[in-house]
Structure formats: structure tokens, C-alpha cells
PDB file of C-alpha atoms in Angstrom:
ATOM      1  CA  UNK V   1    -170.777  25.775-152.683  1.00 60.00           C
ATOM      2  CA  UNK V   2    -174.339  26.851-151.591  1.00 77.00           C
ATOM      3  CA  UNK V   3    -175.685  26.840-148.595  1.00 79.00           C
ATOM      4  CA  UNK V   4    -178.706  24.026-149.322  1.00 76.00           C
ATOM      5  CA  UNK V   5    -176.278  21.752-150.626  1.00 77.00           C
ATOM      6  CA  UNK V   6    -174.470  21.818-147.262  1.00 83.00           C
ATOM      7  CA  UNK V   7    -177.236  21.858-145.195  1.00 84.00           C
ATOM      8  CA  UNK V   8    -178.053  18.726-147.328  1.00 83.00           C
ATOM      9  CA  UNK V   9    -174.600  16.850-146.763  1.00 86.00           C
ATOM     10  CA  UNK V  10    -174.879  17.801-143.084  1.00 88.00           C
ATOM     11  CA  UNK V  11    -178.351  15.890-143.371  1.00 90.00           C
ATOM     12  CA  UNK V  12    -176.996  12.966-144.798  1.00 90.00           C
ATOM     13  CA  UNK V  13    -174.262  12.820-142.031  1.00 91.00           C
ATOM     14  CA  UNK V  14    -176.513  13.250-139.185  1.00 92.00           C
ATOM     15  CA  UNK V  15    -178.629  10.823-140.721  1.00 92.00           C
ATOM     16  CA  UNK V  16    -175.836   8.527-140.574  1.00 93.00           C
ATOM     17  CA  UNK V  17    -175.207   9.485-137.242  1.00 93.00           C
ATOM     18  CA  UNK V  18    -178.743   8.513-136.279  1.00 94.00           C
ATOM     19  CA  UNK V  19    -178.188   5.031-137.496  1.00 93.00           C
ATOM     20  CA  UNK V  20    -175.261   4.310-136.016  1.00 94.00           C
ATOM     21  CA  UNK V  21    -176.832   5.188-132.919  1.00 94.00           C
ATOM     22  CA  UNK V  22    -180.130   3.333-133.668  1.00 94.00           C
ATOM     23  CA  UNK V  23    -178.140   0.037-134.971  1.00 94.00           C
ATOM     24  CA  UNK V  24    -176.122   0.310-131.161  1.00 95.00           C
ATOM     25  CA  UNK V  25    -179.131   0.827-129.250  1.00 96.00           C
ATOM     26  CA  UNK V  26    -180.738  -2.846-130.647  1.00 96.00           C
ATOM     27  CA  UNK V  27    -177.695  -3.973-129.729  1.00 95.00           C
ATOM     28  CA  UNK V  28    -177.714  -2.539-126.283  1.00 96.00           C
ATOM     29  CA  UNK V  29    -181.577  -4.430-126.312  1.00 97.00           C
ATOM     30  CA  UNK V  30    -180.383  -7.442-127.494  1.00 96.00           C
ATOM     31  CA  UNK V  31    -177.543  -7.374-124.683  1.00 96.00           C
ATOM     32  CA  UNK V  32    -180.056  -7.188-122.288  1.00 96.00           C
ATOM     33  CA  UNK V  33    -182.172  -9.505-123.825  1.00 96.00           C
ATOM     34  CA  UNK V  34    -179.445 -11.771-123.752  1.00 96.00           C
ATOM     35  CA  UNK V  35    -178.538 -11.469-120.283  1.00 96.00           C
ATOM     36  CA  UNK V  36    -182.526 -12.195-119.355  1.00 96.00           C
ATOM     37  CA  UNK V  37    -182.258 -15.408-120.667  1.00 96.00           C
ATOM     38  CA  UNK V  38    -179.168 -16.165-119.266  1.00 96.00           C
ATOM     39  CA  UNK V  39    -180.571 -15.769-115.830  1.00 96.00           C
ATOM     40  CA  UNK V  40    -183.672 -17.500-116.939  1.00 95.00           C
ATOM     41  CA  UNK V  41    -181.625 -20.523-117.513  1.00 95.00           C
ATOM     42  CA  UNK V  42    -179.679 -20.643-114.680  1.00 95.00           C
ATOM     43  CA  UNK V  43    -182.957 -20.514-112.802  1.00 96.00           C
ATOM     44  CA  UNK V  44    -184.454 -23.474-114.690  1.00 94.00           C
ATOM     45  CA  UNK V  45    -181.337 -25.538-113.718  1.00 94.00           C
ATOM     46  CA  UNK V  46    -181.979 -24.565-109.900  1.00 95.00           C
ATOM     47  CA  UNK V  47    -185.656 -25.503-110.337  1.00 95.00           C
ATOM     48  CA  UNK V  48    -184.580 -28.639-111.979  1.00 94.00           C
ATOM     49  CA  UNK V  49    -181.938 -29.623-109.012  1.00 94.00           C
ATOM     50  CA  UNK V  50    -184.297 -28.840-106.703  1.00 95.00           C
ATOM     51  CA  UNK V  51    -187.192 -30.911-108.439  1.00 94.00           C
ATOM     52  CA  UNK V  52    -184.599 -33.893-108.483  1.00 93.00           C
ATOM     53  CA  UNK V  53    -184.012 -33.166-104.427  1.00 94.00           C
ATOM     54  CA  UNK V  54    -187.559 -33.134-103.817  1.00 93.00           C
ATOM     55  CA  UNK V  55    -188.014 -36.022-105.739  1.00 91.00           C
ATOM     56  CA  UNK V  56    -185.627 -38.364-103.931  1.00 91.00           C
ATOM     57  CA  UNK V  57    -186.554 -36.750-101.048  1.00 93.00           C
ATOM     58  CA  UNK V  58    -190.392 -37.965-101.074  1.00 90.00           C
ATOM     59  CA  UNK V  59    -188.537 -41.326-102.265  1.00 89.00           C
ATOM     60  CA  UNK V  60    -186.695 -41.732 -98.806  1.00 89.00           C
ATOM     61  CA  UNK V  61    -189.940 -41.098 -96.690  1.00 89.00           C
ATOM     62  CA  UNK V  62    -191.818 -43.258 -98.381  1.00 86.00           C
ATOM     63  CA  UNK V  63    -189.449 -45.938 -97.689  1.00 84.00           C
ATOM     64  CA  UNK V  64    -188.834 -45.129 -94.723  1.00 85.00           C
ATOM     65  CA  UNK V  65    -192.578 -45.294 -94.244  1.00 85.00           C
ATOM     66  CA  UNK V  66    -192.920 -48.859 -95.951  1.00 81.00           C
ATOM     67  CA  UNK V  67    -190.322 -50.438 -93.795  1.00 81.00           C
ATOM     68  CA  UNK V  68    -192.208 -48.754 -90.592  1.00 83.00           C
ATOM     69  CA  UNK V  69    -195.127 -49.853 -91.893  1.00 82.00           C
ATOM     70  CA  UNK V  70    -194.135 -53.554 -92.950  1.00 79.00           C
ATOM     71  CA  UNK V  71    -192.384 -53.684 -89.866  1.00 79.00           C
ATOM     72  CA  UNK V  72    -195.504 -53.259 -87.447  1.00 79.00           C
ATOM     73  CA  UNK V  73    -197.092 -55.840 -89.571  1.00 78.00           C
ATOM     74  CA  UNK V  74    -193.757 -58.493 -88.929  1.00 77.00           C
ATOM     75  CA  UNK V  75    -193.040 -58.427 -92.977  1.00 73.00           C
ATOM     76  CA  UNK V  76    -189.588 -56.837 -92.929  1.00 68.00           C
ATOM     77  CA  UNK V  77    -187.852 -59.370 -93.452  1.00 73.00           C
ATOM     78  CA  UNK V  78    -190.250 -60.792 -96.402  1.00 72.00           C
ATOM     79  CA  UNK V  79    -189.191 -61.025 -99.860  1.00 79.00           C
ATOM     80  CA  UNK V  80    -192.129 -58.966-101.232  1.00 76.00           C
ATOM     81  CA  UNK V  81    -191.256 -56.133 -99.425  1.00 76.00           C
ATOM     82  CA  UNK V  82    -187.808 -55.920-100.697  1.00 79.00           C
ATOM     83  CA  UNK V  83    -189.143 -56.085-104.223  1.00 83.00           C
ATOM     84  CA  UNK V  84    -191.874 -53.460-103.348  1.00 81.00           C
ATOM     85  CA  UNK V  85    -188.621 -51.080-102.182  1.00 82.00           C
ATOM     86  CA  UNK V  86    -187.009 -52.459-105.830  1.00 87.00           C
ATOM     87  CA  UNK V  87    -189.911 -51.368-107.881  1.00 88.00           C
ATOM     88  CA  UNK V  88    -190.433 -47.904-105.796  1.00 87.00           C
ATOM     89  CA  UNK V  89    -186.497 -46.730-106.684  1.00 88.00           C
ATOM     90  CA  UNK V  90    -187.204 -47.864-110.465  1.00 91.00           C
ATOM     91  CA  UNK V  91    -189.789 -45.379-110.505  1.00 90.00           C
ATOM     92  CA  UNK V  92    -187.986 -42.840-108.569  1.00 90.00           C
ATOM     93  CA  UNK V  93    -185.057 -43.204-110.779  1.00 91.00           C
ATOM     94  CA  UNK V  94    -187.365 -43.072-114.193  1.00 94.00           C
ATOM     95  CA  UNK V  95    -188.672 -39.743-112.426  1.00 92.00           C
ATOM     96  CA  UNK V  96    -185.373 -38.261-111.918  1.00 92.00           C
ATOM     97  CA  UNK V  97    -184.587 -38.697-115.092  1.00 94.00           C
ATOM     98  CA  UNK V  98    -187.045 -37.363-116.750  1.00 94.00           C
ATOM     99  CA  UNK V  99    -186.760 -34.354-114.769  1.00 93.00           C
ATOM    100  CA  UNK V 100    -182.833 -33.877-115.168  1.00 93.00           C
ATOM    101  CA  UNK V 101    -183.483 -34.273-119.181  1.00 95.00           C
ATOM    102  CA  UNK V 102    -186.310 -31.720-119.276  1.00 94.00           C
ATOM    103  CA  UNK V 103    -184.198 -29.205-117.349  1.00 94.00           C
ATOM    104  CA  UNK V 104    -181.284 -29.885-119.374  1.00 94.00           C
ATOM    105  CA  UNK V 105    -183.512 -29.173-122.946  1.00 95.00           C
ATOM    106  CA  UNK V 106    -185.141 -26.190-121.152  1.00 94.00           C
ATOM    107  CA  UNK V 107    -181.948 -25.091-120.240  1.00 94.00           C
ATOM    108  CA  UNK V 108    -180.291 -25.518-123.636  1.00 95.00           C
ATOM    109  CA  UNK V 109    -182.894 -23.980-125.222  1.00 96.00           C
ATOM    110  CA  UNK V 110    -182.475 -20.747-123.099  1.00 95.00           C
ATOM    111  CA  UNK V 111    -178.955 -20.653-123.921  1.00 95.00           C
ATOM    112  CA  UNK V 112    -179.585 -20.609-128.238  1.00 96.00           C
ATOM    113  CA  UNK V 113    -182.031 -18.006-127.557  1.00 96.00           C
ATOM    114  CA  UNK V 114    -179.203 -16.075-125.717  1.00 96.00           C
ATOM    115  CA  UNK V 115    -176.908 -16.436-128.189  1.00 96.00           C
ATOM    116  CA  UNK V 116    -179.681 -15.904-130.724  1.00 96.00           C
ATOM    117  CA  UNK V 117    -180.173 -12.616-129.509  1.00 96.00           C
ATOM    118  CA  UNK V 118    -176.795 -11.266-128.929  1.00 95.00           C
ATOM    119  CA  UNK V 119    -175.857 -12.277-132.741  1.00 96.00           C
ATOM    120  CA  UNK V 120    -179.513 -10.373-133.704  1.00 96.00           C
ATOM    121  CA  UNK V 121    -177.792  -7.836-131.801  1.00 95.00           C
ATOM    122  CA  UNK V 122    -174.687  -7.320-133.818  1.00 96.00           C
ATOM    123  CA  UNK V 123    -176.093  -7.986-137.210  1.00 96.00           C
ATOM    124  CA  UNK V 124    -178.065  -5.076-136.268  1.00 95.00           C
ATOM    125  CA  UNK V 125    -175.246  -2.972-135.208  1.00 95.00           C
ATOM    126  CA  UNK V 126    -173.303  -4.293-138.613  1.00 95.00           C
ATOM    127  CA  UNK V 127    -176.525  -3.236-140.900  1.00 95.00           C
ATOM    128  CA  UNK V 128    -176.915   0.306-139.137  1.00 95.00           C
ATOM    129  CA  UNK V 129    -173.354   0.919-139.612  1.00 94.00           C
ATOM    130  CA  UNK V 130    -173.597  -0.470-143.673  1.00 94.00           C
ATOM    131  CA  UNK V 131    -176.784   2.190-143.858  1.00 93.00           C
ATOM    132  CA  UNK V 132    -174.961   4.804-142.216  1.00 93.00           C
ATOM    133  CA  UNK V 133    -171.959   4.192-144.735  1.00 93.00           C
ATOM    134  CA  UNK V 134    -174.114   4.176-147.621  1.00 92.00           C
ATOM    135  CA  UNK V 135    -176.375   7.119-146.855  1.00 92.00           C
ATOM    136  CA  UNK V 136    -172.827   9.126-146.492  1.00 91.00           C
ATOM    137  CA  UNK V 137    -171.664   7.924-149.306  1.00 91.00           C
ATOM    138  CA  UNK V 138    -175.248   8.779-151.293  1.00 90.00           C
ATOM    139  CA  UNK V 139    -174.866  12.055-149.667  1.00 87.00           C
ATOM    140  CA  UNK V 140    -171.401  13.177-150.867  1.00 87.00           C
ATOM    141  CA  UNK V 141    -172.716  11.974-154.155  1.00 86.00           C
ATOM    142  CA  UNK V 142    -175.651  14.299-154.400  1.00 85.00           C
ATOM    143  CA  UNK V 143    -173.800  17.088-153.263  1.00 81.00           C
ATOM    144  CA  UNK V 144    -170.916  16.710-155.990  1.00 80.00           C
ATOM    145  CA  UNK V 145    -174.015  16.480-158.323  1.00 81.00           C
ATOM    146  CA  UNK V 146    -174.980  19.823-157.881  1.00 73.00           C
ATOM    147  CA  UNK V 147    -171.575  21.022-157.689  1.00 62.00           C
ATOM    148  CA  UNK V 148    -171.368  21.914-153.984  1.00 51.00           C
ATOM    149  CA  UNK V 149    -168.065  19.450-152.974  1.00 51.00           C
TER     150      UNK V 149
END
């Protein structure tokens, strides 16, 4: 056994070495990455709840100034107003909505990227480990070429 064709298995192994290492690392990355989003999302869904708060918020000063308003004019007790109040919390509900459904798709679409990224993560690791295998494997071979194993 000579000494290159040691020195050149010990290559291949530390080679291997380095892509195990490499392969968890993008893992490690795509943890993170993972966890990012995850607190991304939750943050969308608190900006959404509070959007909806604000929302029906404005809605009850606004009646509250219509009926002070109709009031000082002696109309709170007329028909028109009611419907006026009616049409107000359509369009207040319509708003909510909207703004529960876009958090809810913002917030769904945080989450696939999550998990996106933490299975990117261990297909990496898997595919390092695979190379690492294979470059051991290709090194044993070369050495038992030349006699050395």
C-alpha cells in the first residue's frame, strides 16, 4: 500500500466528510428559513385581525355618528335612516370579508413556503449524504485499482 494511494482514500473520505457537512448546513438554512416564514405568517394573521378590528371599529363610529347626526336633524326614527345603517353594515361586512380571506391566502401561502423550505432542506441533506456515499465508494474503488486496499 503506498503512501499516495492513502493520502488519496483519505481525500475521498474527507471529501465525503465535507458534504455531509455542506448537505446539513442547507439544512440548518432552510430551518431557519423555515422558521422566518413561520413568524411571517403569524404576523400577517395579527395584521389581518387587527385590520378586521379597525374595520368594525370605524363601522361603529360612523354609526354612532349617523344616529347623532340624524338625531339633531329629528330623522331617527325615519325609515331611511334605518336603511342607510342597513346598507353601511353590508359594506362593512363585504370589507371584513375581504380582509379575513386575503389574510387567510397570505397566510396559507406563508405556511407552503415553510414547508417548502424545510423539505428543500432535507432533500439537500439526503443528496449530500448520497454524494458523500458515492464519492467513498468511488474512492475505495480507485484505491483497490492501484492495488493500495
Amino acid at each position: 500500500m503506498d503512501f499516495f494511494s492513502v493520502m488519496g482514500f483519505a481525500g475521498s473520505l474527507f471529501s465525503a466528510a465535507a458534504q455531509v457537512e455542506r448537505g446539513r448546513e442547507i439544512r440548518r438554512q432552510k430551518e431557519a428559513e423555515a422558521a422566518q416564514l413561520e413568524q411571517e405568517r403569524r404576523q400577517a394573521e395579527i395584521n389581518t385581525l387587527q385590520q378586521h378590528n379597525d374595520l368594525l371599529a370605524e363601522l361603529d363610529r360612523a354609526e354612532d355618528v349617523n344616529t347623532a347626526t340624524f338625531g339633531f336633524l329629528n330623522r331617527d326614527d325615519d325609515n331611511s335612516v334605518a336603511a342607510f345603517n342597513a346598507a353601511q353594515s353590508a359594506i362593512s361586512d363585504r370589507d371584513v370579508r375581504r380582509i379575513d380571506a386575503q389574510g387567510l391566502y397570505a397566510s396559507e401561502q406563508l405556511r407552503l413556503r415553510s414547508v417548502g423550505a424545510l423539505r428543500a432542506g432535507r432533500a439537500a441533506e439526503r443528496s449530500a449524504n448520497l454524494n458523500a456515499m458515492s464519492t467513498i465508494f468511488s474512492g475505495a474503488y480507485k484505491s483497490s485499482q492501484t492495488g493500495s486496499l
